[in-house]
Structures are given as C-alpha cells and as structure tokens.
Amino acid sequence: MICNRLRLVLPYVIEDTQGALVHSRNIVHNIVIVQDLVRHYNRKAAKPICIIKVDMQKADDTVNWIFLKDMLLTLDFLRRFVDLVMECVCTPKFSLMINGEMHDFFSSKRGLRQGDPLSPLLFVICMEYLARILAKISSLDQFNYHPRCNPMKLTHLSFADDLILCSKDDFEYVYLMLRAFRLFSESSGLKINAQKSSFYCCGGSRE
C-alpha cells in the first residue's frame, strides 16, 4: 500500500532528471540525452565540456536514516505516513546462518533493504536532495553549463544509483559540482566509488 501511494506522488516531487524508478518515466530518455551530449566529443574543435560519470559505493547499504526521514518531511509527506515508512525501514532484524544453523538476530543502523519494493522509491527521494543542491549551484554566477545543456539548464542525469554530472570544462565549474556532491554525500551517507567512476574532458586546457 505504501509503495502504491509513493508511486503516484513521486512524479510530482522528483525532478525530471531522475529517469529511473519513477512511475511514467523511462530511463531510455536519459540515455538518449547522454548520447547527444557526447556526440562529436572527439573533435579537435569541440567546445570545452566536462562529463563525470559517478558510481555510488554500496548505494542501498549506506543511506542515512535520519537524512531519509528529513527528506520525506521536507517534501511535505504527512508525519503519520513518514512514521509508517520509517517503521518499515528501521525495524527489520537479520540473522546469520553458520553451518546450517541460525545464530541470533541483530538490527541494522543504516541503509535500505535490497529486494524490498519500497527501497528503490526511497532511494529516488534521497537523490532528489542532490538535484536541488545542483539547482542552487547552477544559479550562481560562478557556474557555467555544458554548452549542449544550457537551453535545458541541465546539470545532471540520474540512472538509479549511477549519475552523470555535466558542465563546461573549467576547474571552477567542475569544482562547484564536486562540492555540491560532497555536501550531498556528507548528509545522505552516499559516497562515490572512485574505481568505477570516470572523468571526461574535451576542448579545454590540459591542466
């Protein structure tokens, strides 16, 4: 019942840049946009552009519960509904099976359960905080959009636990985006997996 309620509401509170896991949206749309962004990427005369592909480290396992509750309240969900959601998130207990026998039960302190139909929807809500931080960053005079993204005022695209950040290829602009992600990371508990993330620059100075 909770999942059905959330599915109806999420399209109205989640930015269009989140293409996956939101009812009536298709992740293919975001894939098509990224393909257009990297078109002619290898041309020598290309405009200065930067794209960062971010992979989240153990995304479901690291979500901070206090942050999740704050996000639900900030998005104006009723407190009674928020309490129901947090009851589902916080109360489950787990056990270890050793040599075919179950041993004790213990509670977790953070994260979303994999396989729980509620978890993907809650993860989308967590990612919405990053979208709103980047919207604030993009309004600053110090920020400049990726040339192809300027008409849409696009700073990022989300693919569930993968993320594309894009800006003009200049240290100052890229640094602003990474600071925005760091604020999001410190608040939510979600961190970058550096080994699976990539950094692409084109048309700017090598330094």
N, C-alpha and C. Protein backbone atom coordinates (compact mmCIF):
# COMPACT_ATOMS: atom_id res chain seq x y z
N MET A 1 0.83 -1.21 0.00
CA MET A 1 0.00 0.00 0.00
C MET A 1 0.87 1.26 0.00
N ILE A 2 1.93 1.24 0.81
CA ILE A 2 2.83 2.40 0.88
C ILE A 2 3.49 2.63 -0.48
N CYS A 3 3.94 1.55 -1.12
CA CYS A 3 4.58 1.67 -2.44
C CYS A 3 3.62 2.27 -3.46
N ASN A 4 2.38 1.82 -3.45
CA ASN A 4 1.39 2.34 -4.41
C ASN A 4 1.15 3.83 -4.20
N ARG A 5 1.11 4.27 -2.95
CA ARG A 5 0.93 5.70 -2.67
C ARG A 5 2.14 6.50 -3.18
N LEU A 6 3.33 5.99 -2.89
CA LEU A 6 4.55 6.71 -3.30
C LEU A 6 4.66 6.81 -4.81
N ARG A 7 4.34 5.72 -5.51
CA ARG A 7 4.44 5.73 -6.97
C ARG A 7 3.57 6.82 -7.60
N LEU A 8 2.41 7.05 -7.00
CA LEU A 8 1.51 8.08 -7.53
C LEU A 8 2.06 9.49 -7.32
N VAL A 9 2.75 9.68 -6.19
CA VAL A 9 3.18 11.03 -5.80
C VAL A 9 4.54 11.41 -6.39
N LEU A 10 5.45 10.44 -6.50
CA LEU A 10 6.84 10.75 -6.88
C LEU A 10 6.98 11.56 -8.17
N PRO A 11 6.22 11.30 -9.24
CA PRO A 11 6.40 12.11 -10.45
C PRO A 11 6.21 13.61 -10.24
N TYR A 12 5.50 13.98 -9.17
CA TYR A 12 5.22 15.40 -8.91
C TYR A 12 6.25 16.06 -8.01
N VAL A 13 7.05 15.26 -7.30
CA VAL A 13 8.02 15.85 -6.37
C VAL A 13 9.47 15.58 -6.78
N ILE A 14 9.69 14.70 -7.74
CA ILE A 14 11.04 14.35 -8.18
C ILE A 14 11.36 15.04 -9.50
N GLU A 15 12.55 15.64 -9.57
CA GLU A 15 12.96 16.35 -10.79
C GLU A 15 12.97 15.42 -12.00
N ASP A 16 12.77 16.00 -13.18
CA ASP A 16 12.73 15.20 -14.42
C ASP A 16 14.07 14.54 -14.73
N THR A 17 15.15 15.01 -14.11
CA THR A 17 16.47 14.42 -14.39
C THR A 17 16.59 13.00 -13.86
N GLN A 18 15.71 12.59 -12.95
CA GLN A 18 15.70 11.21 -12.45
C GLN A 18 14.79 10.40 -13.35
N GLY A 19 15.40 9.61 -14.25
CA GLY A 19 14.60 8.89 -15.24
C GLY A 19 14.22 7.49 -14.83
N ALA A 20 14.91 6.91 -13.85
CA ALA A 20 14.64 5.53 -13.45
C ALA A 20 13.81 5.48 -12.18
N LEU A 21 13.02 4.42 -12.06
CA LEU A 21 12.31 4.09 -10.82
C LEU A 21 11.16 5.03 -10.50
N VAL A 22 10.87 5.99 -11.38
CA VAL A 22 9.75 6.90 -11.17
C VAL A 22 8.65 6.54 -12.16
N HIS A 23 7.44 6.36 -11.65
CA HIS A 23 6.30 5.95 -12.48
C HIS A 23 6.10 6.89 -13.66
N SER A 24 5.84 6.33 -14.84
CA SER A 24 5.57 7.03 -16.10
C SER A 24 6.82 7.62 -16.75
N ARG A 25 8.01 7.36 -16.17
CA ARG A 25 9.25 7.82 -16.78
C ARG A 25 10.06 6.63 -17.27
N ASN A 26 10.89 6.87 -18.29
CA ASN A 26 11.67 5.80 -18.88
C ASN A 26 13.15 6.17 -18.87
N ILE A 27 13.99 5.27 -18.37
CA ILE A 27 15.42 5.53 -18.28
C ILE A 27 16.04 5.74 -19.66
N VAL A 28 15.38 5.22 -20.71
CA VAL A 28 15.91 5.36 -22.08
C VAL A 28 16.01 6.82 -22.47
N HIS A 29 15.11 7.66 -21.98
CA HIS A 29 15.14 9.09 -22.32
C HIS A 29 16.46 9.72 -21.86
N ASN A 30 16.90 9.37 -20.66
CA ASN A 30 18.17 9.90 -20.16
C ASN A 30 19.35 9.37 -20.97
N ILE A 31 19.27 8.11 -21.39
CA ILE A 31 20.34 7.51 -22.21
C ILE A 31 20.46 8.26 -23.53
N VAL A 32 19.34 8.60 -24.14
CA VAL A 32 19.36 9.33 -25.41
C VAL A 32 19.99 10.71 -25.23
N ILE A 33 19.67 11.38 -24.12
CA ILE A 33 20.25 12.70 -23.86
C ILE A 33 21.76 12.61 -23.70
N VAL A 34 22.24 11.61 -22.96
CA VAL A 34 23.69 11.45 -22.78
C VAL A 34 24.37 11.16 -24.10
N GLN A 35 23.77 10.35 -24.95
CA GLN A 35 24.34 10.07 -26.27
C GLN A 35 24.47 11.35 -27.08
N ASP A 36 23.50 12.24 -26.96
CA ASP A 36 23.57 13.51 -27.67
C ASP A 36 24.66 14.41 -27.09
N LEU A 37 24.85 14.34 -25.75
CA LEU A 37 25.88 15.18 -25.11
C LEU A 37 27.29 14.80 -25.58
N VAL A 38 27.53 13.52 -25.78
CA VAL A 38 28.89 13.07 -26.14
C VAL A 38 29.09 12.99 -27.65
N ARG A 39 28.10 13.39 -28.41
CA ARG A 39 28.24 13.38 -29.87
C ARG A 39 29.32 14.39 -30.28
N HIS A 40 30.18 13.99 -31.22
CA HIS A 40 31.30 14.82 -31.70
C HIS A 40 32.30 15.12 -30.59
N TYR A 41 32.32 14.29 -29.57
CA TYR A 41 33.17 14.54 -28.41
C TYR A 41 34.66 14.55 -28.76
N ASN A 42 35.04 13.78 -29.77
CA ASN A 42 36.46 13.64 -30.11
C ASN A 42 36.95 14.67 -31.13
N ARG A 43 36.10 15.58 -31.53
CA ARG A 43 36.53 16.60 -32.50
C ARG A 43 37.53 17.56 -31.87
N LYS A 44 38.55 17.94 -32.62
CA LYS A 44 39.58 18.85 -32.10
C LYS A 44 39.00 20.23 -31.81
N ALA A 45 38.02 20.63 -32.60
CA ALA A 45 37.46 21.98 -32.44
C ALA A 45 36.25 22.00 -31.50
N ALA A 46 36.09 20.94 -30.71
CA ALA A 46 34.93 20.86 -29.82
C ALA A 46 34.99 21.94 -28.73
N LYS A 47 33.83 22.40 -28.30
CA LYS A 47 33.77 23.38 -27.23
C LYS A 47 34.19 22.73 -25.91
N PRO A 48 34.72 23.52 -24.95
CA PRO A 48 35.14 22.95 -23.67
C PRO A 48 33.96 22.34 -22.90
N ILE A 49 34.01 21.04 -22.70
CA ILE A 49 32.93 20.36 -21.99
C ILE A 49 33.52 19.32 -21.02
N CYS A 50 32.77 19.06 -19.97
CA CYS A 50 33.20 18.07 -18.99
C CYS A 50 32.01 17.21 -18.58
N ILE A 51 32.21 15.89 -18.58
CA ILE A 51 31.19 14.95 -18.13
C ILE A 51 31.82 14.03 -17.10
N ILE A 52 31.17 13.88 -15.95
CA ILE A 52 31.65 13.00 -14.89
C ILE A 52 30.61 11.90 -14.69
N LYS A 53 31.03 10.66 -14.85
CA LYS A 53 30.17 9.50 -14.60
C LYS A 53 30.45 9.01 -13.20
N VAL A 54 29.47 9.12 -12.30
CA VAL A 54 29.63 8.79 -10.89
C VAL A 54 28.92 7.48 -10.58
N ASP A 55 29.64 6.58 -9.94
CA ASP A 55 29.05 5.34 -9.46
C ASP A 55 28.98 5.41 -7.93
N MET A 56 27.81 5.10 -7.37
CA MET A 56 27.63 5.15 -5.92
C MET A 56 28.20 3.90 -5.26
N GLN A 57 28.90 4.08 -4.18
CA GLN A 57 29.51 2.97 -3.46
C GLN A 57 28.49 2.32 -2.52
N LYS A 58 28.13 1.05 -2.81
CA LYS A 58 27.18 0.31 -1.98
C LYS A 58 25.97 1.18 -1.65
N ALA A 59 25.33 1.67 -2.70
CA ALA A 59 24.32 2.71 -2.56
C ALA A 59 23.23 2.38 -1.55
N ASP A 60 22.58 1.21 -1.69
CA ASP A 60 21.47 0.89 -0.79
C ASP A 60 21.91 0.71 0.65
N ASP A 61 23.14 0.29 0.86
CA ASP A 61 23.61 -0.08 2.20
C ASP A 61 24.05 1.10 3.04
N THR A 62 24.18 2.28 2.46
CA THR A 62 24.80 3.39 3.19
C THR A 62 23.87 4.58 3.44
N VAL A 63 22.61 4.47 3.06
CA VAL A 63 21.68 5.59 3.24
C VAL A 63 21.48 5.87 4.73
N ASN A 64 21.62 7.13 5.09
CA ASN A 64 21.44 7.57 6.47
C ASN A 64 19.94 7.70 6.77
N TRP A 65 19.47 7.02 7.81
CA TRP A 65 18.03 7.01 8.11
C TRP A 65 17.51 8.38 8.56
N ILE A 66 18.31 9.11 9.31
CA ILE A 66 17.87 10.45 9.75
C ILE A 66 17.69 11.36 8.54
N PHE A 67 18.64 11.27 7.60
CA PHE A 67 18.54 12.05 6.37
C PHE A 67 17.28 11.68 5.59
N LEU A 68 17.01 10.38 5.47
CA LEU A 68 15.83 9.92 4.73
C LEU A 68 14.55 10.48 5.35
N LYS A 69 14.46 10.42 6.65
CA LYS A 69 13.26 10.95 7.32
C LYS A 69 13.13 12.45 7.11
N ASP A 70 14.23 13.17 7.20
CA ASP A 70 14.20 14.61 6.97
C ASP A 70 13.74 14.94 5.54
N MET A 71 14.19 14.13 4.57
CA MET A 71 13.79 14.36 3.18
C MET A 71 12.29 14.14 3.00
N LEU A 72 11.75 13.09 3.59
CA LEU A 72 10.31 12.83 3.49
C LEU A 72 9.50 13.97 4.10
N LEU A 73 9.94 14.48 5.23
CA LEU A 73 9.24 15.59 5.87
C LEU A 73 9.38 16.87 5.06
N THR A 74 10.58 17.09 4.49
CA THR A 74 10.81 18.29 3.68
C THR A 74 9.94 18.30 2.43
N LEU A 75 9.67 17.11 1.88
CA LEU A 75 8.82 17.00 0.70
C LEU A 75 7.34 17.02 1.05
N ASP A 76 7.03 17.33 2.32
CA ASP A 76 5.65 17.54 2.79
C ASP A 76 4.81 16.27 2.84
N PHE A 77 5.43 15.12 3.01
CA PHE A 77 4.65 13.92 3.31
C PHE A 77 4.12 14.05 4.75
N LEU A 78 2.92 13.55 4.97
CA LEU A 78 2.33 13.62 6.30
C LEU A 78 3.18 12.85 7.30
N ARG A 79 3.28 13.38 8.51
CA ARG A 79 4.14 12.74 9.51
C ARG A 79 3.69 11.31 9.79
N ARG A 80 2.39 11.06 9.79
CA ARG A 80 1.91 9.69 10.03
C ARG A 80 2.41 8.75 8.94
N PHE A 81 2.39 9.22 7.70
CA PHE A 81 2.88 8.42 6.58
C PHE A 81 4.39 8.20 6.72
N VAL A 82 5.12 9.26 7.09
CA VAL A 82 6.57 9.16 7.27
C VAL A 82 6.90 8.15 8.36
N ASP A 83 6.12 8.17 9.44
CA ASP A 83 6.35 7.22 10.53
C ASP A 83 6.15 5.78 10.06
N LEU A 84 5.16 5.55 9.20
CA LEU A 84 4.93 4.21 8.65
C LEU A 84 6.12 3.76 7.81
N VAL A 85 6.61 4.67 6.96
CA VAL A 85 7.75 4.35 6.10
C VAL A 85 8.98 4.02 6.95
N MET A 86 9.27 4.85 7.94
CA MET A 86 10.45 4.64 8.77
C MET A 86 10.32 3.38 9.62
N GLU A 87 9.09 3.01 9.97
CA GLU A 87 8.88 1.74 10.68
C GLU A 87 9.30 0.56 9.81
N CYS A 88 8.98 0.64 8.52
CA CYS A 88 9.37 -0.41 7.57
C CYS A 88 10.89 -0.44 7.38
N VAL A 89 11.51 0.73 7.43
CA VAL A 89 12.96 0.82 7.17
C VAL A 89 13.78 0.40 8.39
N CYS A 90 13.35 0.80 9.58
CA CYS A 90 14.20 0.69 10.77
C CYS A 90 14.00 -0.58 11.60
N THR A 91 12.84 -1.22 11.51
CA THR A 91 12.54 -2.31 12.46
C THR A 91 12.99 -3.70 12.05
N PRO A 92 13.22 -4.01 10.76
CA PRO A 92 13.61 -5.39 10.41
C PRO A 92 14.90 -5.82 11.12
N LYS A 93 14.98 -7.12 11.43
CA LYS A 93 16.17 -7.68 12.04
C LYS A 93 16.72 -8.80 11.15
N PHE A 94 18.00 -9.07 11.30
CA PHE A 94 18.69 -10.02 10.44
C PHE A 94 19.39 -11.08 11.28
N SER A 95 19.65 -12.22 10.66
CA SER A 95 20.35 -13.29 11.34
C SER A 95 21.37 -13.91 10.40
N LEU A 96 22.41 -14.49 10.97
CA LEU A 96 23.44 -15.18 10.20
C LEU A 96 23.24 -16.69 10.29
N MET A 97 23.42 -17.38 9.16
CA MET A 97 23.34 -18.83 9.15
C MET A 97 24.76 -19.38 9.07
N ILE A 98 25.17 -20.11 10.09
CA ILE A 98 26.51 -20.70 10.15
C ILE A 98 26.37 -22.21 10.29
N ASN A 99 26.97 -22.93 9.34
CA ASN A 99 26.88 -24.40 9.34
C ASN A 99 25.44 -24.89 9.41
N GLY A 100 24.57 -24.18 8.68
CA GLY A 100 23.17 -24.61 8.60
C GLY A 100 22.31 -24.21 9.76
N GLU A 101 22.83 -23.46 10.72
CA GLU A 101 22.06 -23.04 11.88
C GLU A 101 21.98 -21.52 11.98
N MET A 102 20.80 -21.02 12.37
CA MET A 102 20.61 -19.59 12.55
C MET A 102 21.18 -19.16 13.89
N HIS A 103 21.87 -18.01 13.90
CA HIS A 103 22.51 -17.52 15.13
C HIS A 103 22.09 -16.08 15.42
N ASP A 104 21.30 -15.90 16.45
CA ASP A 104 20.92 -14.59 16.96
C ASP A 104 20.30 -13.69 15.88
N PHE A 105 19.70 -12.63 16.32
CA PHE A 105 19.17 -11.61 15.43
C PHE A 105 19.78 -10.26 15.81
N PHE A 106 20.02 -9.42 14.82
CA PHE A 106 20.58 -8.10 15.09
C PHE A 106 19.91 -7.08 14.18
N SER A 107 19.90 -5.85 14.62
CA SER A 107 19.29 -4.75 13.85
C SER A 107 20.37 -4.01 13.08
N SER A 108 19.99 -3.41 11.97
CA SER A 108 20.92 -2.56 11.23
C SER A 108 20.75 -1.12 11.68
N LYS A 109 21.70 -0.26 11.33
CA LYS A 109 21.69 1.13 11.75
C LYS A 109 21.52 2.11 10.58
N ARG A 110 21.62 1.60 9.38
CA ARG A 110 21.50 2.46 8.20
C ARG A 110 21.18 1.59 7.00
N GLY A 111 20.93 2.24 5.85
CA GLY A 111 20.75 1.52 4.60
C GLY A 111 19.31 1.12 4.32
N LEU A 112 19.09 0.69 3.07
CA LEU A 112 17.80 0.21 2.61
C LEU A 112 17.93 -1.27 2.23
N ARG A 113 16.92 -2.06 2.53
CA ARG A 113 17.00 -3.49 2.26
C ARG A 113 16.88 -3.78 0.77
N GLN A 114 17.82 -4.54 0.23
CA GLN A 114 17.74 -4.97 -1.16
C GLN A 114 16.62 -5.99 -1.31
N GLY A 115 15.85 -5.85 -2.38
CA GLY A 115 14.72 -6.74 -2.60
C GLY A 115 13.41 -6.22 -2.05
N ASP A 116 13.48 -5.20 -1.20
CA ASP A 116 12.27 -4.58 -0.67
C ASP A 116 11.71 -3.63 -1.73
N PRO A 117 10.45 -3.79 -2.17
CA PRO A 117 9.90 -2.91 -3.23
C PRO A 117 9.87 -1.44 -2.83
N LEU A 118 9.95 -1.16 -1.53
CA LEU A 118 9.94 0.23 -1.07
C LEU A 118 11.30 0.90 -1.25
N SER A 119 12.38 0.11 -1.22
CA SER A 119 13.74 0.68 -1.23
C SER A 119 14.06 1.53 -2.46
N PRO A 120 13.76 1.07 -3.70
CA PRO A 120 14.08 1.92 -4.86
C PRO A 120 13.39 3.28 -4.83
N LEU A 121 12.16 3.31 -4.34
CA LEU A 121 11.41 4.56 -4.28
C LEU A 121 12.02 5.52 -3.26
N LEU A 122 12.45 4.97 -2.14
CA LEU A 122 13.09 5.80 -1.12
C LEU A 122 14.45 6.30 -1.59
N PHE A 123 15.16 5.49 -2.37
CA PHE A 123 16.45 5.92 -2.90
C PHE A 123 16.29 7.10 -3.85
N VAL A 124 15.25 7.08 -4.65
CA VAL A 124 14.95 8.20 -5.56
C VAL A 124 14.73 9.48 -4.75
N ILE A 125 14.03 9.36 -3.62
CA ILE A 125 13.79 10.52 -2.77
C ILE A 125 15.11 11.07 -2.21
N CYS A 126 16.02 10.17 -1.85
CA CYS A 126 17.33 10.62 -1.36
C CYS A 126 18.08 11.39 -2.45
N MET A 127 18.03 10.90 -3.68
CA MET A 127 18.74 11.54 -4.79
C MET A 127 18.16 12.91 -5.13
N GLU A 128 16.92 13.13 -4.76
CA GLU A 128 16.29 14.43 -5.04
C GLU A 128 17.02 15.56 -4.32
N TYR A 129 17.62 15.26 -3.18
CA TYR A 129 18.38 16.29 -2.45
C TYR A 129 19.54 16.79 -3.29
N LEU A 130 20.24 15.87 -3.97
CA LEU A 130 21.34 16.27 -4.84
C LEU A 130 20.84 17.14 -5.98
N ALA A 131 19.70 16.78 -6.55
CA ALA A 131 19.13 17.57 -7.64
C ALA A 131 18.87 19.01 -7.21
N ARG A 132 18.41 19.18 -5.99
CA ARG A 132 18.08 20.53 -5.50
C ARG A 132 19.34 21.32 -5.15
N ILE A 133 20.37 20.62 -4.66
CA ILE A 133 21.64 21.31 -4.42
C ILE A 133 22.23 21.80 -5.74
N LEU A 134 22.24 20.93 -6.76
CA LEU A 134 22.80 21.31 -8.06
C LEU A 134 22.00 22.44 -8.70
N ALA A 135 20.70 22.49 -8.46
CA ALA A 135 19.88 23.59 -8.98
C ALA A 135 20.33 24.91 -8.35
N LYS A 136 20.67 24.88 -7.06
CA LYS A 136 21.18 26.09 -6.38
C LYS A 136 22.55 26.49 -6.95
N ILE A 137 23.41 25.48 -7.14
CA ILE A 137 24.75 25.73 -7.67
C ILE A 137 24.68 26.36 -9.06
N SER A 138 23.79 25.82 -9.89
CA SER A 138 23.70 26.31 -11.28
C SER A 138 23.19 27.75 -11.37
N SER A 139 22.55 28.24 -10.30
CA SER A 139 22.05 29.62 -10.33
C SER A 139 23.13 30.64 -9.97
N LEU A 140 24.31 30.15 -9.53
CA LEU A 140 25.40 31.06 -9.17
C LEU A 140 26.08 31.61 -10.42
N ASP A 141 26.61 32.82 -10.30
CA ASP A 141 27.32 33.43 -11.43
C ASP A 141 28.60 32.67 -11.77
N GLN A 142 29.16 31.95 -10.78
CA GLN A 142 30.42 31.24 -11.00
C GLN A 142 30.25 29.97 -11.83
N PHE A 143 28.99 29.54 -12.04
CA PHE A 143 28.76 28.28 -12.74
C PHE A 143 28.43 28.51 -14.21
N ASN A 144 28.88 27.60 -15.06
CA ASN A 144 28.58 27.67 -16.49
C ASN A 144 28.19 26.28 -16.97
N TYR A 145 27.08 26.19 -17.70
CA TYR A 145 26.57 24.90 -18.14
C TYR A 145 27.42 24.28 -19.24
N HIS A 146 27.31 22.97 -19.36
CA HIS A 146 27.77 22.26 -20.55
C HIS A 146 27.09 22.94 -21.74
N PRO A 147 27.83 23.25 -22.84
CA PRO A 147 27.24 24.01 -23.96
C PRO A 147 25.93 23.43 -24.49
N ARG A 148 25.83 22.09 -24.55
CA ARG A 148 24.61 21.48 -25.06
C ARG A 148 23.48 21.47 -24.02
N CYS A 149 23.84 21.72 -22.77
CA CYS A 149 22.84 21.65 -21.68
C CYS A 149 22.25 23.02 -21.34
N ASN A 150 22.83 24.08 -21.84
CA ASN A 150 22.41 25.43 -21.47
C ASN A 150 20.93 25.70 -21.76
N PRO A 151 20.41 25.30 -22.95
CA PRO A 151 18.98 25.56 -23.21
C PRO A 151 18.05 24.88 -22.21
N MET A 152 18.45 23.69 -21.73
CA MET A 152 17.61 22.93 -20.79
C MET A 152 17.95 23.22 -19.33
N LYS A 153 19.05 24.00 -19.10
CA LYS A 153 19.54 24.25 -17.74
C LYS A 153 19.79 22.91 -17.01
N LEU A 154 20.50 22.04 -17.71
CA LEU A 154 20.72 20.68 -17.23
C LEU A 154 22.10 20.56 -16.59
N THR A 155 22.16 20.07 -15.35
CA THR A 155 23.43 19.87 -14.66
C THR A 155 23.76 18.40 -14.48
N HIS A 156 22.75 17.53 -14.50
CA HIS A 156 22.98 16.12 -14.21
C HIS A 156 21.84 15.26 -14.72
N LEU A 157 22.10 13.97 -14.80
CA LEU A 157 21.08 12.97 -15.12
C LEU A 157 21.29 11.79 -14.18
N SER A 158 20.21 11.24 -13.65
CA SER A 158 20.31 10.12 -12.71
C SER A 158 19.81 8.84 -13.35
N PHE A 159 20.55 7.77 -13.13
CA PHE A 159 20.17 6.44 -13.60
C PHE A 159 20.18 5.52 -12.37
N ALA A 160 19.18 5.64 -11.51
CA ALA A 160 19.14 4.88 -10.26
C ALA A 160 20.39 5.22 -9.44
N ASP A 161 21.32 4.26 -9.27
CA ASP A 161 22.50 4.54 -8.45
C ASP A 161 23.70 4.99 -9.26
N ASP A 162 23.51 5.29 -10.54
CA ASP A 162 24.55 5.90 -11.37
C ASP A 162 24.13 7.33 -11.69
N LEU A 163 25.14 8.18 -11.90
CA LEU A 163 24.87 9.61 -12.03
C LEU A 163 25.81 10.21 -13.07
N ILE A 164 25.27 11.09 -13.90
CA ILE A 164 26.07 11.85 -14.86
C ILE A 164 26.04 13.32 -14.46
N LEU A 165 27.21 13.91 -14.21
CA LEU A 165 27.33 15.35 -13.95
C LEU A 165 27.95 16.00 -15.18
N CYS A 166 27.45 17.15 -15.57
CA CYS A 166 27.99 17.79 -16.78
C CYS A 166 28.07 19.31 -16.59
N SER A 167 29.15 19.88 -17.12
CA SER A 167 29.35 21.33 -17.05
C SER A 167 30.33 21.74 -18.15
N LYS A 168 30.60 23.02 -18.23
CA LYS A 168 31.66 23.49 -19.10
C LYS A 168 33.02 23.06 -18.53
N ASP A 169 33.97 22.79 -19.41
CA ASP A 169 35.28 22.28 -18.97
C ASP A 169 36.13 23.42 -18.42
N ASP A 170 35.99 23.63 -17.12
CA ASP A 170 36.79 24.63 -16.44
C ASP A 170 36.86 24.21 -14.97
N PHE A 171 38.02 24.36 -14.36
CA PHE A 171 38.21 23.89 -12.99
C PHE A 171 37.17 24.45 -12.04
N GLU A 172 36.86 25.72 -12.16
CA GLU A 172 35.94 26.37 -11.22
C GLU A 172 34.55 25.74 -11.28
N TYR A 173 34.06 25.45 -12.50
CA TYR A 173 32.72 24.89 -12.64
C TYR A 173 32.67 23.45 -12.13
N VAL A 174 33.68 22.68 -12.49
CA VAL A 174 33.74 21.29 -12.06
C VAL A 174 33.87 21.21 -10.54
N TYR A 175 34.67 22.09 -9.98
CA TYR A 175 34.88 22.12 -8.53
C TYR A 175 33.58 22.40 -7.79
N LEU A 176 32.75 23.30 -8.33
CA LEU A 176 31.45 23.61 -7.73
C LEU A 176 30.56 22.37 -7.69
N MET A 177 30.54 21.62 -8.79
CA MET A 177 29.72 20.41 -8.84
C MET A 177 30.19 19.37 -7.84
N LEU A 178 31.49 19.20 -7.73
CA LEU A 178 32.03 18.21 -6.81
C LEU A 178 31.79 18.63 -5.35
N ARG A 179 31.83 19.93 -5.08
CA ARG A 179 31.49 20.40 -3.73
C ARG A 179 30.02 20.13 -3.42
N ALA A 180 29.17 20.31 -4.43
CA ALA A 180 27.74 20.01 -4.25
C ALA A 180 27.54 18.54 -3.93
N PHE A 181 28.27 17.67 -4.64
CA PHE A 181 28.14 16.24 -4.36
C PHE A 181 28.68 15.90 -2.98
N ARG A 182 29.75 16.58 -2.57
CA ARG A 182 30.31 16.30 -1.24
C ARG A 182 29.30 16.67 -0.14
N LEU A 183 28.61 17.79 -0.30
CA LEU A 183 27.57 18.16 0.67
C LEU A 183 26.49 17.10 0.71
N PHE A 184 26.06 16.66 -0.46
CA PHE A 184 25.05 15.59 -0.55
C PHE A 184 25.56 14.32 0.13
N SER A 185 26.81 13.97 -0.12
CA SER A 185 27.40 12.75 0.43
C SER A 185 27.46 12.79 1.95
N GLU A 186 27.90 13.92 2.50
CA GLU A 186 28.02 14.05 3.96
C GLU A 186 26.65 14.01 4.63
N SER A 187 25.62 14.44 3.94
CA SER A 187 24.27 14.45 4.52
C SER A 187 23.59 13.09 4.40
N SER A 188 23.73 12.46 3.25
CA SER A 188 22.97 11.24 2.95
C SER A 188 23.69 9.95 3.31
N GLY A 189 25.02 9.99 3.38
CA GLY A 189 25.80 8.79 3.59
C GLY A 189 26.22 8.12 2.30
N LEU A 190 25.72 8.58 1.15
CA LEU A 190 26.07 8.01 -0.15
C LEU A 190 27.40 8.57 -0.64
N LYS A 191 28.29 7.69 -1.05
CA LYS A 191 29.64 8.11 -1.43
C LYS A 191 29.97 7.63 -2.85
N ILE A 192 31.01 8.28 -3.43
CA ILE A 192 31.47 7.91 -4.76
C ILE A 192 32.34 6.66 -4.68
N ASN A 193 32.11 5.74 -5.62
CA ASN A 193 33.02 4.62 -5.82
C ASN A 193 34.04 5.06 -6.86
N ALA A 194 35.20 5.51 -6.42
CA ALA A 194 36.19 6.12 -7.31
C ALA A 194 36.67 5.15 -8.39
N GLN A 195 36.75 3.86 -8.06
CA GLN A 195 37.26 2.88 -9.01
C GLN A 195 36.32 2.66 -10.19
N LYS A 196 35.03 2.90 -9.99
CA LYS A 196 34.05 2.68 -11.06
C LYS A 196 33.54 3.98 -11.66
N SER A 197 34.08 5.11 -11.23
CA SER A 197 33.67 6.41 -11.76
C SER A 197 34.68 6.91 -12.79
N SER A 198 34.20 7.76 -13.70
CA SER A 198 35.05 8.22 -14.81
C SER A 198 34.89 9.72 -15.00
N PHE A 199 35.95 10.31 -15.55
CA PHE A 199 36.02 11.77 -15.72
C PHE A 199 36.41 12.06 -17.16
N TYR A 200 35.57 12.75 -17.92
CA TYR A 200 35.83 13.00 -19.34
C TYR A 200 35.84 14.51 -19.60
N CYS A 201 36.93 15.00 -20.18
CA CYS A 201 37.03 16.41 -20.55
C CYS A 201 37.35 16.53 -22.02
N CYS A 202 36.90 17.61 -22.62
CA CYS A 202 37.13 17.80 -24.06
C CYS A 202 37.15 19.31 -24.35
N GLY A 203 38.10 19.72 -25.19
CA GLY A 203 38.14 21.09 -25.69
C GLY A 203 38.74 22.12 -24.74
N GLY A 204 39.09 21.72 -23.52
CA GLY A 204 39.68 22.65 -22.58
C GLY A 204 41.18 22.50 -22.51
N SER A 205 41.82 23.27 -21.63
CA SER A 205 43.26 23.16 -21.46
C SER A 205 43.59 21.87 -20.74
N ARG A 206 44.74 21.27 -21.01
CA ARG A 206 45.12 20.02 -20.42
C ARG A 206 45.28 20.13 -18.90
N GLU A 207 45.76 21.25 -18.42
CA GLU A 207 45.90 21.45 -16.98
C GLU A 207 44.55 21.37 -16.28
